[in-house]
mmCIF file of C-alpha atoms in Angstrom:
data_model
loop_
_atom_site.group_PDB
_atom_site.id
_atom_site.type_symbol
_atom_site.label_atom_id
_atom_site.label_comp_id
_atom_site.label_asym_id
_atom_site.label_seq_id
_atom_site.Cartn_x
_atom_site.Cartn_y
_atom_site.Cartn_z
ATOM 1 C CA UNK A 1 136.319 67.824 144.868
ATOM 2 C CA UNK A 2 132.977 68.902 145.814
ATOM 3 C CA UNK A 3 133.458 71.154 142.947
ATOM 4 C CA UNK A 4 134.070 68.792 140.550
ATOM 5 C CA UNK A 5 131.443 66.665 142.261
ATOM 6 C CA UNK A 6 128.693 69.357 142.523
ATOM 7 C CA UNK A 7 129.102 69.530 137.851
ATOM 8 C CA UNK A 8 128.963 65.442 137.664
ATOM 9 C CA UNK A 9 125.415 65.620 139.696
ATOM 10 C CA UNK A 10 124.245 68.278 137.623
ATOM 11 C CA UNK A 11 124.927 66.769 134.623
ATOM 12 C CA UNK A 12 123.962 63.698 135.445
ATOM 13 C CA UNK A 13 120.227 65.353 136.502
ATOM 14 C CA UNK A 14 120.042 65.385 132.744
ATOM 15 C CA UNK A 15 119.413 61.824 132.800
ATOM 16 C CA UNK A 16 121.846 61.742 130.237
ATOM 17 C CA UNK A 17 121.796 58.912 127.807
ATOM 18 C CA UNK A 18 124.748 55.978 127.127
ATOM 19 C CA UNK A 19 126.320 57.621 124.313
ATOM 20 C CA UNK A 20 126.002 61.057 126.236
ATOM 21 C CA UNK A 21 127.850 59.936 129.269
ATOM 22 C CA UNK A 22 130.445 58.181 126.473
ATOM 23 C CA UNK A 23 131.125 61.578 124.953
ATOM 24 C CA UNK A 24 131.045 63.565 128.468
ATOM 25 C CA UNK A 25 133.708 61.284 129.371
ATOM 26 C CA UNK A 26 135.082 61.225 126.743
ATOM 27 C CA UNK A 27 136.361 64.583 127.674
ATOM 28 C CA UNK A 28 137.691 64.069 131.401
ATOM 29 C CA UNK A 29 141.179 62.840 132.814
ATOM 30 C CA UNK A 30 141.800 59.401 133.521
ATOM 31 C CA UNK A 31 141.581 60.355 137.143
ATOM 32 C CA UNK A 32 138.048 62.188 137.080
ATOM 33 C CA UNK A 33 136.931 59.684 134.537
ATOM 34 C CA UNK A 34 136.731 57.068 136.885
ATOM 35 C CA UNK A 35 135.552 59.159 139.669
ATOM 36 C CA UNK A 36 132.376 60.673 137.559
ATOM 37 C CA UNK A 37 132.066 56.033 137.054
ATOM 38 C CA UNK A 38 131.843 55.717 140.349
ATOM 39 C CA UNK A 39 129.942 58.347 140.907
ATOM 40 C CA UNK A 40 127.169 57.036 138.977
ATOM 41 C CA UNK A 41 127.454 54.073 140.933
ATOM 42 C CA UNK A 42 126.870 56.280 143.566
ATOM 43 C CA UNK A 43 124.160 57.758 143.106
ATOM 44 C CA UNK A 44 122.291 54.718 141.332
ATOM 45 C CA UNK A 45 123.015 52.551 145.167
ATOM 46 C CA UNK A 46 121.488 56.147 146.672
ATOM 47 C CA UNK A 47 118.453 55.259 144.084
ATOM 48 C CA UNK A 48 117.208 52.301 146.063
ATOM 49 C CA UNK A 49 118.489 53.492 149.635
ATOM 50 C CA UNK A 50 116.049 56.951 148.630
ATOM 51 C CA UNK A 51 112.693 54.481 147.068
ATOM 52 C CA UNK A 52 113.228 51.962 150.025
ATOM 53 C CA UNK A 53 113.250 55.345 152.590
ATOM 54 C CA UNK A 54 110.481 57.816 151.053
ATOM 55 C CA UNK A 55 108.403 54.633 150.142
ATOM 56 C CA UNK A 56 108.292 54.838 145.995
ATOM 57 C CA UNK A 57 107.778 52.292 143.521
ATOM 58 C CA UNK A 58 108.592 52.495 140.049
ATOM 59 C CA UNK A 59 104.950 53.019 137.474
ATOM 60 C CA UNK A 60 105.006 49.688 135.999
ATOM 61 C CA UNK A 61 104.952 48.526 139.511
ATOM 62 C CA UNK A 62 101.583 50.306 140.252
ATOM 63 C CA UNK A 63 100.859 48.741 136.555
ATOM 64 C CA UNK A 64 100.645 45.137 137.021
ATOM 65 C CA UNK A 65 98.649 45.765 140.029
ATOM 66 C CA UNK A 66 96.094 47.237 138.402
ATOM 67 C CA UNK A 67 96.747 44.143 135.842
ATOM 68 C CA UNK A 68 96.463 41.993 139.172
ATOM 69 C CA UNK A 69 93.257 42.970 140.103
ATOM 70 C CA UNK A 70 91.936 43.659 136.920
ATOM 71 C CA UNK A 71 92.863 40.191 136.231
ATOM 72 C CA UNK A 72 90.635 39.603 140.248
ATOM 73 C CA UNK A 73 87.805 41.274 138.057
ATOM 74 C CA UNK A 74 87.839 39.228 134.861
ATOM 75 C CA UNK A 75 88.162 35.782 137.705
ATOM 76 C CA UNK A 76 84.966 36.503 139.385
ATOM 77 C CA UNK A 77 82.795 37.039 136.223
ATOM 78 C CA UNK A 78 84.200 33.920 134.472
ATOM 79 C CA UNK A 79 83.547 32.217 137.330
ATOM 80 C CA UNK A 80 80.142 32.905 137.707
ATOM 81 C CA UNK A 81 79.236 32.446 133.777
ATOM 82 C CA UNK A 82 80.707 28.754 134.248
ATOM 83 C CA UNK A 83 78.799 27.756 137.498
ATOM 84 C CA UNK A 84 76.215 29.064 136.260
ATOM 85 C CA UNK A 85 76.636 27.247 132.224
ATOM 86 C CA UNK A 86 77.763 24.075 134.376
ATOM 87 C CA UNK A 87 75.398 24.183 136.804
ATOM 88 C CA UNK A 88 78.196 24.426 140.145
ATOM 89 C CA UNK A 89 77.560 24.024 143.702
ATOM 90 C CA UNK A 90 76.779 27.453 145.386
ATOM 91 C CA UNK A 91 79.711 26.521 146.969
ATOM 92 C CA UNK A 92 82.468 25.788 144.495
ATOM 93 C CA UNK A 93 81.893 29.560 143.283
ATOM 94 C CA UNK A 94 81.384 30.742 147.250
ATOM 95 C CA UNK A 95 85.109 28.920 147.101
ATOM 96 C CA UNK A 96 87.012 30.269 143.996
ATOM 97 C CA UNK A 97 85.120 34.455 144.647
ATOM 98 C CA UNK A 98 86.754 34.010 148.521
ATOM 99 C CA UNK A 99 89.998 33.335 146.982
ATOM 100 C CA UNK A 100 89.849 35.636 144.088
ATOM 101 C CA UNK A 101 88.889 38.662 147.114
ATOM 102 C CA UNK A 102 91.796 38.045 149.043
ATOM 103 C CA UNK A 103 93.775 37.857 146.602
ATOM 104 C CA UNK A 104 92.989 41.449 145.509
ATOM 105 C CA UNK A 105 93.058 42.496 149.107
ATOM 106 C CA UNK A 106 96.597 40.990 149.893
ATOM 107 C CA UNK A 107 97.616 43.494 146.723
ATOM 108 C CA UNK A 108 95.021 46.538 148.030
ATOM 109 C CA UNK A 109 97.469 46.425 151.502
ATOM 110 C CA UNK A 110 100.063 45.875 150.267
ATOM 111 C CA UNK A 111 100.254 49.034 148.598
ATOM 112 C CA UNK A 112 98.430 51.048 149.558
ATOM 113 C CA UNK A 113 101.273 52.271 151.302
ATOM 114 C CA UNK A 114 103.540 53.021 148.429
ATOM 115 C CA UNK A 115 103.488 56.382 146.271
ATOM 116 C CA UNK A 116 104.351 55.876 142.795
ATOM 117 C CA UNK A 117 106.313 57.580 140.011
ATOM 118 C CA UNK A 118 107.979 56.777 137.017
ATOM 119 C CA UNK A 119 111.696 55.458 136.861
ATOM 120 C CA UNK A 120 113.162 59.082 135.558
ATOM 121 C CA UNK A 121 111.179 61.209 137.785
ATOM 122 C CA UNK A 122 112.853 59.049 141.180
ATOM 123 C CA UNK A 123 116.195 59.519 139.570
ATOM 124 C CA UNK A 124 115.575 62.955 139.442
ATOM 125 C CA UNK A 125 114.626 62.598 143.186
ATOM 126 C CA UNK A 126 117.579 61.444 144.236
ATOM 127 C CA UNK A 127 119.814 63.760 142.576
ATOM 128 C CA UNK A 128 118.515 66.830 143.548
ATOM 129 C CA UNK A 129 119.291 64.634 146.784
ATOM 130 C CA UNK A 130 122.614 64.014 146.542
ATOM 131 C CA UNK A 131 122.659 67.664 145.279
ATOM 132 C CA UNK A 132 120.889 68.457 148.976
ATOM 133 C CA UNK A 133 123.169 66.059 151.174
ATOM 134 C CA UNK A 134 125.844 67.552 148.965
ATOM 135 C CA UNK A 135 125.000 71.699 149.850
ATOM 136 C CA UNK A 136 123.809 71.651 153.732
ATOM 137 C CA UNK A 137 127.126 69.283 154.081
ATOM 138 C CA UNK A 138 129.554 68.494 151.915
ATOM 139 C CA UNK A 139 132.111 67.543 154.533
ATOM 140 C CA UNK A 140 130.025 64.339 155.040
ATOM 141 C CA UNK A 141 128.676 64.128 152.077
ATOM 142 C CA UNK A 142 132.161 63.421 150.682
ATOM 143 C CA UNK A 143 133.583 60.902 153.174
ATOM 144 C CA UNK A 144 129.777 58.643 152.003
ATOM 145 C CA UNK A 145 131.423 58.913 149.063
ATOM 146 C CA UNK A 146 135.096 58.149 149.434
ATOM 147 C CA UNK A 147 134.224 54.925 151.614
ATOM 148 C CA UNK A 148 132.051 54.249 148.698
ATOM 149 C CA UNK A 149 134.940 53.854 146.272
ATOM 150 C CA UNK A 150 136.882 51.830 149.172
ATOM 151 C CA UNK A 151 133.818 49.099 150.007
ATOM 152 C CA UNK A 152 132.652 49.152 146.432
ATOM 153 C CA UNK A 153 135.552 47.245 144.054
ATOM 154 C CA UNK A 154 137.339 48.636 140.481
ATOM 155 C CA UNK A 155 136.672 45.859 138.559
ATOM 156 C CA UNK A 156 132.792 45.736 138.863
ATOM 157 C CA UNK A 157 132.204 49.531 138.021
ATOM 158 C CA UNK A 158 132.387 49.324 134.315
ATOM 159 C CA UNK A 159 129.573 46.763 134.446
ATOM 160 C CA UNK A 160 127.156 47.625 136.289
ATOM 161 C CA UNK A 161 128.100 51.926 134.620
ATOM 162 C CA UNK A 162 126.633 50.183 131.624
ATOM 163 C CA UNK A 163 124.193 48.720 132.877
ATOM 164 C CA UNK A 164 122.539 52.103 134.611
ATOM 165 C CA UNK A 165 120.910 54.030 131.731
ATOM 166 C CA UNK A 166 118.929 51.168 131.385
ATOM 167 C CA UNK A 167 117.434 51.442 134.566
ATOM 168 C CA UNK A 168 117.115 54.716 134.873
ATOM 169 C CA UNK A 169 114.839 55.075 131.634
ATOM 170 C CA UNK A 170 116.825 56.056 128.793
#
């Protein structure tokens, strides 16, 4: 079983698209196809765990944070212009500015401990981590994988596996 898993992981390391996965699975026996489906799902859930462990975040979240900070700066400039144009009190502007600055600090503090990476590189890092775990201690990896197969309901595997290529950036 360890050799099969290694071969399947090396295939998944290439980030195959949905048609490539379907073509690859067509050549497998029914038992191996089920094993491959579970391994694909195992890798996806391991990706989630790996990103939490290593504090990795998708690069898209980084862009959203940058957009939030940009919106705060534009909000400050807009508030300054409106305050000057309408002749409002300085207290109104100071309250608005402090609120926007506090929002910016919250975004920066929330993001300061994270490393941003693209989804494909997160996927490759997860697969490499699984290959390393399989190489270091094959019995433990296979036992963990078998527990995952026992715990995950058979009916929902195909539903999840249809979504995974989209989630990993293919």
